[in-house]
Short mmCIF file of C-alpha atoms in Angstrom, two decimals:
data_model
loop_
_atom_site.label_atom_id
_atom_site.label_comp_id
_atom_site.label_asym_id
_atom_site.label_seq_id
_atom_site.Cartn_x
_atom_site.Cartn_y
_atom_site.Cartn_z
CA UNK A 734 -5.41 -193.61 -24.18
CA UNK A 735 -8.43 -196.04 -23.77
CA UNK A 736 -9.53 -193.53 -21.03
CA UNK A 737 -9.55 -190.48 -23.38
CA UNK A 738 -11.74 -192.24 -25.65
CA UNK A 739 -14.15 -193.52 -23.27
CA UNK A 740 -14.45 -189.71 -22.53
CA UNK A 741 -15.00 -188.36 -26.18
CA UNK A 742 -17.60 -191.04 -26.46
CA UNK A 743 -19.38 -189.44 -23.34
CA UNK A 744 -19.06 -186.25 -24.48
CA UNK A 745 -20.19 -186.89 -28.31
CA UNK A 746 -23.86 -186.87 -26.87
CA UNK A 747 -26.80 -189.94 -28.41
CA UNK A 748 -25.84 -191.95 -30.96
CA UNK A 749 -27.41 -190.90 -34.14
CA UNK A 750 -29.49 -193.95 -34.29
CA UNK A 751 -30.75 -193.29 -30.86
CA UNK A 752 -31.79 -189.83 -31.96
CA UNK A 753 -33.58 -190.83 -35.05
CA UNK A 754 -35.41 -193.00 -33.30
CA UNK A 755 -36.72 -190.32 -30.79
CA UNK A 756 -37.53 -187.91 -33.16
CA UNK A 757 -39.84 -190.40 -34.82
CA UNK A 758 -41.26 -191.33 -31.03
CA UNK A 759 -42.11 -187.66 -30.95
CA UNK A 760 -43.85 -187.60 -34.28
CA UNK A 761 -46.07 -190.73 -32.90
CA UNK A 762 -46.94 -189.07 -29.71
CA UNK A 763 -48.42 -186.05 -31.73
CA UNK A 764 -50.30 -188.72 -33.64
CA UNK A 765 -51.75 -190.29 -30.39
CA UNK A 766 -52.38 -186.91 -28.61
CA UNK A 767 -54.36 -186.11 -30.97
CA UNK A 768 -56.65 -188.99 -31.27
CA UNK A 769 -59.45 -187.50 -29.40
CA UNK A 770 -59.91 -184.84 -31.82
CA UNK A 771 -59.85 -187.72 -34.46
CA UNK A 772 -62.93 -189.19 -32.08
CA UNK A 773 -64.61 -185.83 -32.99
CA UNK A 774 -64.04 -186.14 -36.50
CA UNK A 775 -65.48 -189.22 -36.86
CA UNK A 776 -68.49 -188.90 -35.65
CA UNK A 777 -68.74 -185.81 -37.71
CA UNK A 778 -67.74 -187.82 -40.84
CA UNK A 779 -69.93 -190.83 -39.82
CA UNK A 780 -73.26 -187.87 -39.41
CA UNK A 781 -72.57 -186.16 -42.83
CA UNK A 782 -73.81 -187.11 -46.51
CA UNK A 783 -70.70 -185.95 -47.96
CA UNK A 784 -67.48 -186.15 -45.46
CA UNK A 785 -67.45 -190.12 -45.80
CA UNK A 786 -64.49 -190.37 -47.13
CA UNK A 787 -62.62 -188.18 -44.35
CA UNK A 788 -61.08 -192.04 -43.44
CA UNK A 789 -59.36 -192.32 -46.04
CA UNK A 790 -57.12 -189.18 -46.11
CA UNK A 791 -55.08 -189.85 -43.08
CA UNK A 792 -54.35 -193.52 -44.74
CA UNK A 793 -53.48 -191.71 -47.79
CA UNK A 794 -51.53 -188.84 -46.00
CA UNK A 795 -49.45 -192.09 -44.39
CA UNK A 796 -49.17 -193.84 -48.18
CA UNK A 797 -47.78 -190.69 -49.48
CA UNK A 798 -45.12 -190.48 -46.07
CA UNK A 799 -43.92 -194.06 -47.12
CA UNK A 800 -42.83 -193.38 -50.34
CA UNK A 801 -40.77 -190.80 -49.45
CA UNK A 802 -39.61 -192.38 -46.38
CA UNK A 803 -36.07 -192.42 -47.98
CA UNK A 804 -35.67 -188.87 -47.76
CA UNK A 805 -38.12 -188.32 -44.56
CA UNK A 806 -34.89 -190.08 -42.91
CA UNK A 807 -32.42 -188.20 -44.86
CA UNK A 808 -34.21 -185.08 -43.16
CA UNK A 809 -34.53 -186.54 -39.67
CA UNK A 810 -30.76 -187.56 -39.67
CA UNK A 811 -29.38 -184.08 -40.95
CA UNK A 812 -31.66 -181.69 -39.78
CA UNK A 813 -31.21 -179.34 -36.58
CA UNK A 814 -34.26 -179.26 -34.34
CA UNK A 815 -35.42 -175.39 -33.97
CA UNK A 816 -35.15 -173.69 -30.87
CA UNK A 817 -39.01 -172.50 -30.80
CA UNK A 818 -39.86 -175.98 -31.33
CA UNK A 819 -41.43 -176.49 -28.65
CA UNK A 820 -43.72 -173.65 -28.13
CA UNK A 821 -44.83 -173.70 -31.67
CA UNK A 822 -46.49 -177.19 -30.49
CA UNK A 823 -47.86 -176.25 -27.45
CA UNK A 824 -49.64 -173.02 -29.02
CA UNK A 825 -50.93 -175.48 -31.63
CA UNK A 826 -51.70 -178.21 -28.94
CA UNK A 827 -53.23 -175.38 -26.60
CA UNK A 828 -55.51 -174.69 -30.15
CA UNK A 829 -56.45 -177.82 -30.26
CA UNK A 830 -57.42 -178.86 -26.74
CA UNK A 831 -59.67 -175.31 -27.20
CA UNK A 832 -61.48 -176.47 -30.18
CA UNK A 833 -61.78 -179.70 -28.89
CA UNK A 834 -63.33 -178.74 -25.29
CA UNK A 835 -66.14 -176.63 -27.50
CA UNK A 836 -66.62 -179.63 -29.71
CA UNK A 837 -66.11 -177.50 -32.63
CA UNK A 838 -65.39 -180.06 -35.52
CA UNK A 839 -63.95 -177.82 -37.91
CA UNK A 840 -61.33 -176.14 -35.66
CA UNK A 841 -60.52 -179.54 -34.44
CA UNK A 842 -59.87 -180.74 -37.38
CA UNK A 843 -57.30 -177.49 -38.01
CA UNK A 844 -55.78 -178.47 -34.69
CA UNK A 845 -55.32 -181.87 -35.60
CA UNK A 846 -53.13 -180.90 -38.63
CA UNK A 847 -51.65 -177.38 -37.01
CA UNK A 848 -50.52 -180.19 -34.20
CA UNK A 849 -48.74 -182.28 -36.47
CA UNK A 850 -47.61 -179.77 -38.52
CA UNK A 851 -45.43 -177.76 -35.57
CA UNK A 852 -44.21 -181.61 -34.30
CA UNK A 853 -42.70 -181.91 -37.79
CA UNK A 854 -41.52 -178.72 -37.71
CA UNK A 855 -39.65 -178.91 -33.91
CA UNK A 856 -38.48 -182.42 -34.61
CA UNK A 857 -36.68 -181.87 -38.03
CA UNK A 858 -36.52 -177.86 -38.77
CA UNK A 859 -37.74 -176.73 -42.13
CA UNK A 860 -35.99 -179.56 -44.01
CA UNK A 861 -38.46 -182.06 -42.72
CA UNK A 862 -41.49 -179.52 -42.61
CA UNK A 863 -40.71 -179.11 -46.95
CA UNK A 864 -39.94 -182.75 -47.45
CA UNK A 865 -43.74 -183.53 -45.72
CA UNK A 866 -45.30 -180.04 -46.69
CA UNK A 867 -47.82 -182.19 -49.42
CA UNK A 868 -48.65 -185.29 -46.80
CA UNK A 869 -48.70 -182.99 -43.74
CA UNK A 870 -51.14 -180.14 -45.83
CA UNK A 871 -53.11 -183.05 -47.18
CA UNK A 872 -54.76 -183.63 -44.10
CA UNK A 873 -56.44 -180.42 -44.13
CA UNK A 874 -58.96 -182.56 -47.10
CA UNK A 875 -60.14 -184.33 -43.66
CA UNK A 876 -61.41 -181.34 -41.88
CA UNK A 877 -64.82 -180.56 -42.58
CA UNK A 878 -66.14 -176.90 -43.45
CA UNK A 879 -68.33 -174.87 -41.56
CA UNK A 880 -71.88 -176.14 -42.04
CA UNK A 881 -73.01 -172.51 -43.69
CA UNK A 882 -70.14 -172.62 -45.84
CA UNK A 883 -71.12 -175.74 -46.70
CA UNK A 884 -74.89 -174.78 -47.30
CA UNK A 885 -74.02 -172.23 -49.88
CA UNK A 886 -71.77 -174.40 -51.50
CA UNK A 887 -74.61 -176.64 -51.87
CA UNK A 888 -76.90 -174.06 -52.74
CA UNK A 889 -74.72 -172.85 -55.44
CA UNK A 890 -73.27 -175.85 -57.16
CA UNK A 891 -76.95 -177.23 -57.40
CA UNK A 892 -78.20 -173.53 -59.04
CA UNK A 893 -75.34 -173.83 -61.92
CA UNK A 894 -76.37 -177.78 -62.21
CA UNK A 895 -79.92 -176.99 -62.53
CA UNK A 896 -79.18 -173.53 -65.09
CA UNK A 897 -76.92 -175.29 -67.18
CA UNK A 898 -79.12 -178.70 -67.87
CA UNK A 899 -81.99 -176.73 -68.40
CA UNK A 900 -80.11 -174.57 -70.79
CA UNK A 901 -78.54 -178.03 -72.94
CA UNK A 902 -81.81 -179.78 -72.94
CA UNK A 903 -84.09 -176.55 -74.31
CA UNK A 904 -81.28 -176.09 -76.61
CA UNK A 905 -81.76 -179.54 -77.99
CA UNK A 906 -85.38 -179.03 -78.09
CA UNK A 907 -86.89 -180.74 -74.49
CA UNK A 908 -89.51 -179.06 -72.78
CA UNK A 909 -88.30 -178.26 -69.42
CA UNK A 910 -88.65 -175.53 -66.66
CA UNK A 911 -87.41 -175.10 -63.67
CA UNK A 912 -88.80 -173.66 -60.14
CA UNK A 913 -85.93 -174.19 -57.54
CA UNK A 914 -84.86 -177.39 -57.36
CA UNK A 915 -87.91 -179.12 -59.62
CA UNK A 916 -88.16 -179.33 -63.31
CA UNK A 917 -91.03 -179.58 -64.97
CA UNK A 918 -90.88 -181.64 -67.94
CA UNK A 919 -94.37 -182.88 -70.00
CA UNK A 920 -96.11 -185.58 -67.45
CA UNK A 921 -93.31 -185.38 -65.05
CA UNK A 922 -91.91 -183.41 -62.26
CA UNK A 923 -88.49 -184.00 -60.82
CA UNK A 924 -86.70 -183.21 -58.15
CA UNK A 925 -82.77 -182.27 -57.91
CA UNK A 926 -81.37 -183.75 -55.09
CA UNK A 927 -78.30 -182.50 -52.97
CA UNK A 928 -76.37 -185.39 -53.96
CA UNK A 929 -76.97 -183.88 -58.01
CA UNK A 930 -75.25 -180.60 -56.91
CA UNK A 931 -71.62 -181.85 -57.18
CA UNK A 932 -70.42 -181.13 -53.81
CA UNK A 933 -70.28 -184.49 -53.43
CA UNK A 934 -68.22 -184.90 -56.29
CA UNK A 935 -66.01 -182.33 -55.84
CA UNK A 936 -65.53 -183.42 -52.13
CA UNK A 937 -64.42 -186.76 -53.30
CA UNK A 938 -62.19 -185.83 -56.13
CA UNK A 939 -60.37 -183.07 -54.54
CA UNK A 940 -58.32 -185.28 -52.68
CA UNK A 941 -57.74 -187.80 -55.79
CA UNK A 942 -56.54 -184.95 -57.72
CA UNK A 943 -54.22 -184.13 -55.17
CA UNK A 944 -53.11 -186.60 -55.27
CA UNK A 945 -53.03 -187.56 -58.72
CA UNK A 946 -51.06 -184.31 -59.39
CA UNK A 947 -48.57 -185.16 -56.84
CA UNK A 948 -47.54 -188.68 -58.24
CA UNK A 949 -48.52 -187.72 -62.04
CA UNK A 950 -47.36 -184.06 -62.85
CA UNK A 951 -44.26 -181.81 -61.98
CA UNK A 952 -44.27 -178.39 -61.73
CA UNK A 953 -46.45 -176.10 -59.32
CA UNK A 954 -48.42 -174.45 -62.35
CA UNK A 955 -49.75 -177.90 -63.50
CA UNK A 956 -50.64 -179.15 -60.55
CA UNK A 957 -52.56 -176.44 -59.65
CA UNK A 958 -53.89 -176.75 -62.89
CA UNK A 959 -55.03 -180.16 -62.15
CA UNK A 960 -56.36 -179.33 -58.48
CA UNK A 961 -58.56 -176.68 -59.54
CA UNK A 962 -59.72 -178.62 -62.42
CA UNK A 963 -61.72 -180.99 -60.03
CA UNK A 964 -64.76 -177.89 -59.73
CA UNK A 965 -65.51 -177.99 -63.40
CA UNK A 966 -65.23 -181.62 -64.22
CA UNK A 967 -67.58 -182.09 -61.08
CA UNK A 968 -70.17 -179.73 -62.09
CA UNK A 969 -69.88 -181.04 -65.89
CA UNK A 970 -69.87 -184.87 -64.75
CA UNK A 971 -73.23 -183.74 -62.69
CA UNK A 972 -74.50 -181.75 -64.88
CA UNK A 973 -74.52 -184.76 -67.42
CA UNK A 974 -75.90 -186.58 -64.84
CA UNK A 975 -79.40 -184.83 -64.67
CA UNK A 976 -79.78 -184.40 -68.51
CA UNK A 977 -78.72 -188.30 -69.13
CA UNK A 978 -82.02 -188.62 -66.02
CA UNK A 979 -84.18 -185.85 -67.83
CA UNK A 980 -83.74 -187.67 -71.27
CA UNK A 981 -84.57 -190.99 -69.78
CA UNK A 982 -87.60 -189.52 -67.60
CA UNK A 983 -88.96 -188.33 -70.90
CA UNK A 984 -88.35 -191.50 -72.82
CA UNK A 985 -89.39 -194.10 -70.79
CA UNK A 986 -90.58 -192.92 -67.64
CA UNK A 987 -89.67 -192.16 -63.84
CA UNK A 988 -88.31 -195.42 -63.39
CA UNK A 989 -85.20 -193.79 -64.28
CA UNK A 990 -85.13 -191.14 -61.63
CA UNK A 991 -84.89 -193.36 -58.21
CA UNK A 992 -83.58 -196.63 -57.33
CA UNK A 993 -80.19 -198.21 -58.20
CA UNK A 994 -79.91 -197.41 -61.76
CA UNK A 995 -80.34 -193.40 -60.56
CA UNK A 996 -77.84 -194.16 -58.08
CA UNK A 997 -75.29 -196.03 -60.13
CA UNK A 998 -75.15 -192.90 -61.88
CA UNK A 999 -73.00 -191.24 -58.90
CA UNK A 1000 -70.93 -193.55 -58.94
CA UNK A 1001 -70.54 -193.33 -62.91
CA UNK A 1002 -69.67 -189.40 -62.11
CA UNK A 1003 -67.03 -190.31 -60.19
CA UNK A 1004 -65.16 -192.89 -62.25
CA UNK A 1005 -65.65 -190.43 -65.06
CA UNK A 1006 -64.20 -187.95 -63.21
CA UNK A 1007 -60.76 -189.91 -62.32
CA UNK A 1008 -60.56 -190.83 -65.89
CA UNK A 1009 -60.70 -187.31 -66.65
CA UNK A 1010 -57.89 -186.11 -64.04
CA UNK A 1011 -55.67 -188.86 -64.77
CA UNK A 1012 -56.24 -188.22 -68.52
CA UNK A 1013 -55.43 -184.33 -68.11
CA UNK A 1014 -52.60 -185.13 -66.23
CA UNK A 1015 -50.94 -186.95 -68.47
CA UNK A 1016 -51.16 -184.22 -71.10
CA UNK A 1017 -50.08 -181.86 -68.66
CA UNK A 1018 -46.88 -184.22 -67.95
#
């Protein structure tokens, strides 16, 4: 009898706890294989005026993991591990080696999260790929854009700022042109700077109104809702930004245009613009 047991127990295969525990090894691995992409990113976030905040999203990604660690395990526990597992990693790990080698940030950055993604997906099946879809797809907000996308972004975003100040303040009776990125206002001549455009903005909400929608709102139509949101209230919060400057240029001179009350008025953008999400989100609830 004792005998017959000792043999089921061989033949039952890991203990459960033993299997949970290297699933999770194999999720960590992916993390530290990929660290020299992370390297790459860095000093791509460190070099840019507007990617600064790239550290924060995999410390976020990791927040939003913990509080749904209860069913993360759930998923490990129950799921079946896919048969094409593995080679869904290595194609993404073969990606990412290739994008790292030509020290192309961007497709690094894709790697990085294509990596991760196919290690969730061959350690826990589709059950733990849709429990970590939102944390997992998150990290694409660290993965910087191509720097001619991101020229005509900037290009763009400052055109509307510039059209649509120069459209509220005539309408309220200031004198103001605009050439490019100057205006032309009586005794004064400004200049619009990149950090006026909103991309900034945008960059830095986006991932707050991800997340925001993911802890605040339920169902996919109002969190998109929210999400997309973040373009408009960044161009309105800039927008604001240069008339409130303009108005002040006019009254009391271009003290108002540089130093740290100019500057305090990014920051004043973006506070503005969490109140805003977190505002519409709650409607939206």
């Amino acid at each position: 009898m004792n005998t017959s047991r000792a043999l089921d127990t061989r033949l039952a295969g890991p203990a459960p706890g033993f299997e949970l525990g290297l699933r999770v090894a194999c999720l960590v691995m992916s993390l530290l294989a990929s660290l020299p992409s992370l390297q790459l990113l860095s000093y791509v976030w460190m070099s840019s005026d507007y990617l600064a905040h790239g550290y924060l999203i995999p410390v976020t990604s990791a927040a939003l993991i913990w509080l749904r660690r209860e069913q993360v395990r759930a998923s490990l526990q129950s799921a079946a591990s896919p048969v094409l597992g593995p080679f869904v990693v290595l194609a993404a790990a073969v990606f990412q080696a290739g994008a790292l080698l030509a020290e192309a940030g961007t497709f690094a950055g894709i790697g990085v999260v294509a990596t991760i993604a196919a290690t969730v997906y061959a350690v826990g099946g589709r059950q733990l790929s849709r429990t970590l879809a939102v944390p997992v797809g998150f990290l694409l907000l660290m993965v910087p854009p191509p720097v001619f996308l991101q020229d005509q972004l900037l290009f763009r975003l400052k055109e509307v700022v510039i059209h649509v100040s120069v459209g509220l303040l005539q309408a309220f009776g200031y004198s103001i042109a605009a050439t490019g990125n100057r205006l032309f206002v009586p005794g004064h001549e400004l200049f619009v700077a990149n950090a006026c455009s909103g991309l900034t903005s945008i960059v830095t909400l986006l991932p707050l109104g991800v997340v925001v929608a993911y802890l605040l709102s339920h169902g996919v139509w109002r969190r998109l809702v929210l999400v997309g949101s973040v373009v408009p209230i960044a161009v309105a919060g800039n927008t604001l930004r240069v008339v409130i400057t303009v108005v002040l240029v006019s009254w009391r001179g271009m003290a108002y245009a540089e130093g740290l009350l100019h500057e305090s008025f990014g920051l004043a953008t973006f506070i503005s613009g969490t109140i805003v999400l977190v505002a519409l989100a709650r409607v939206l609830r």
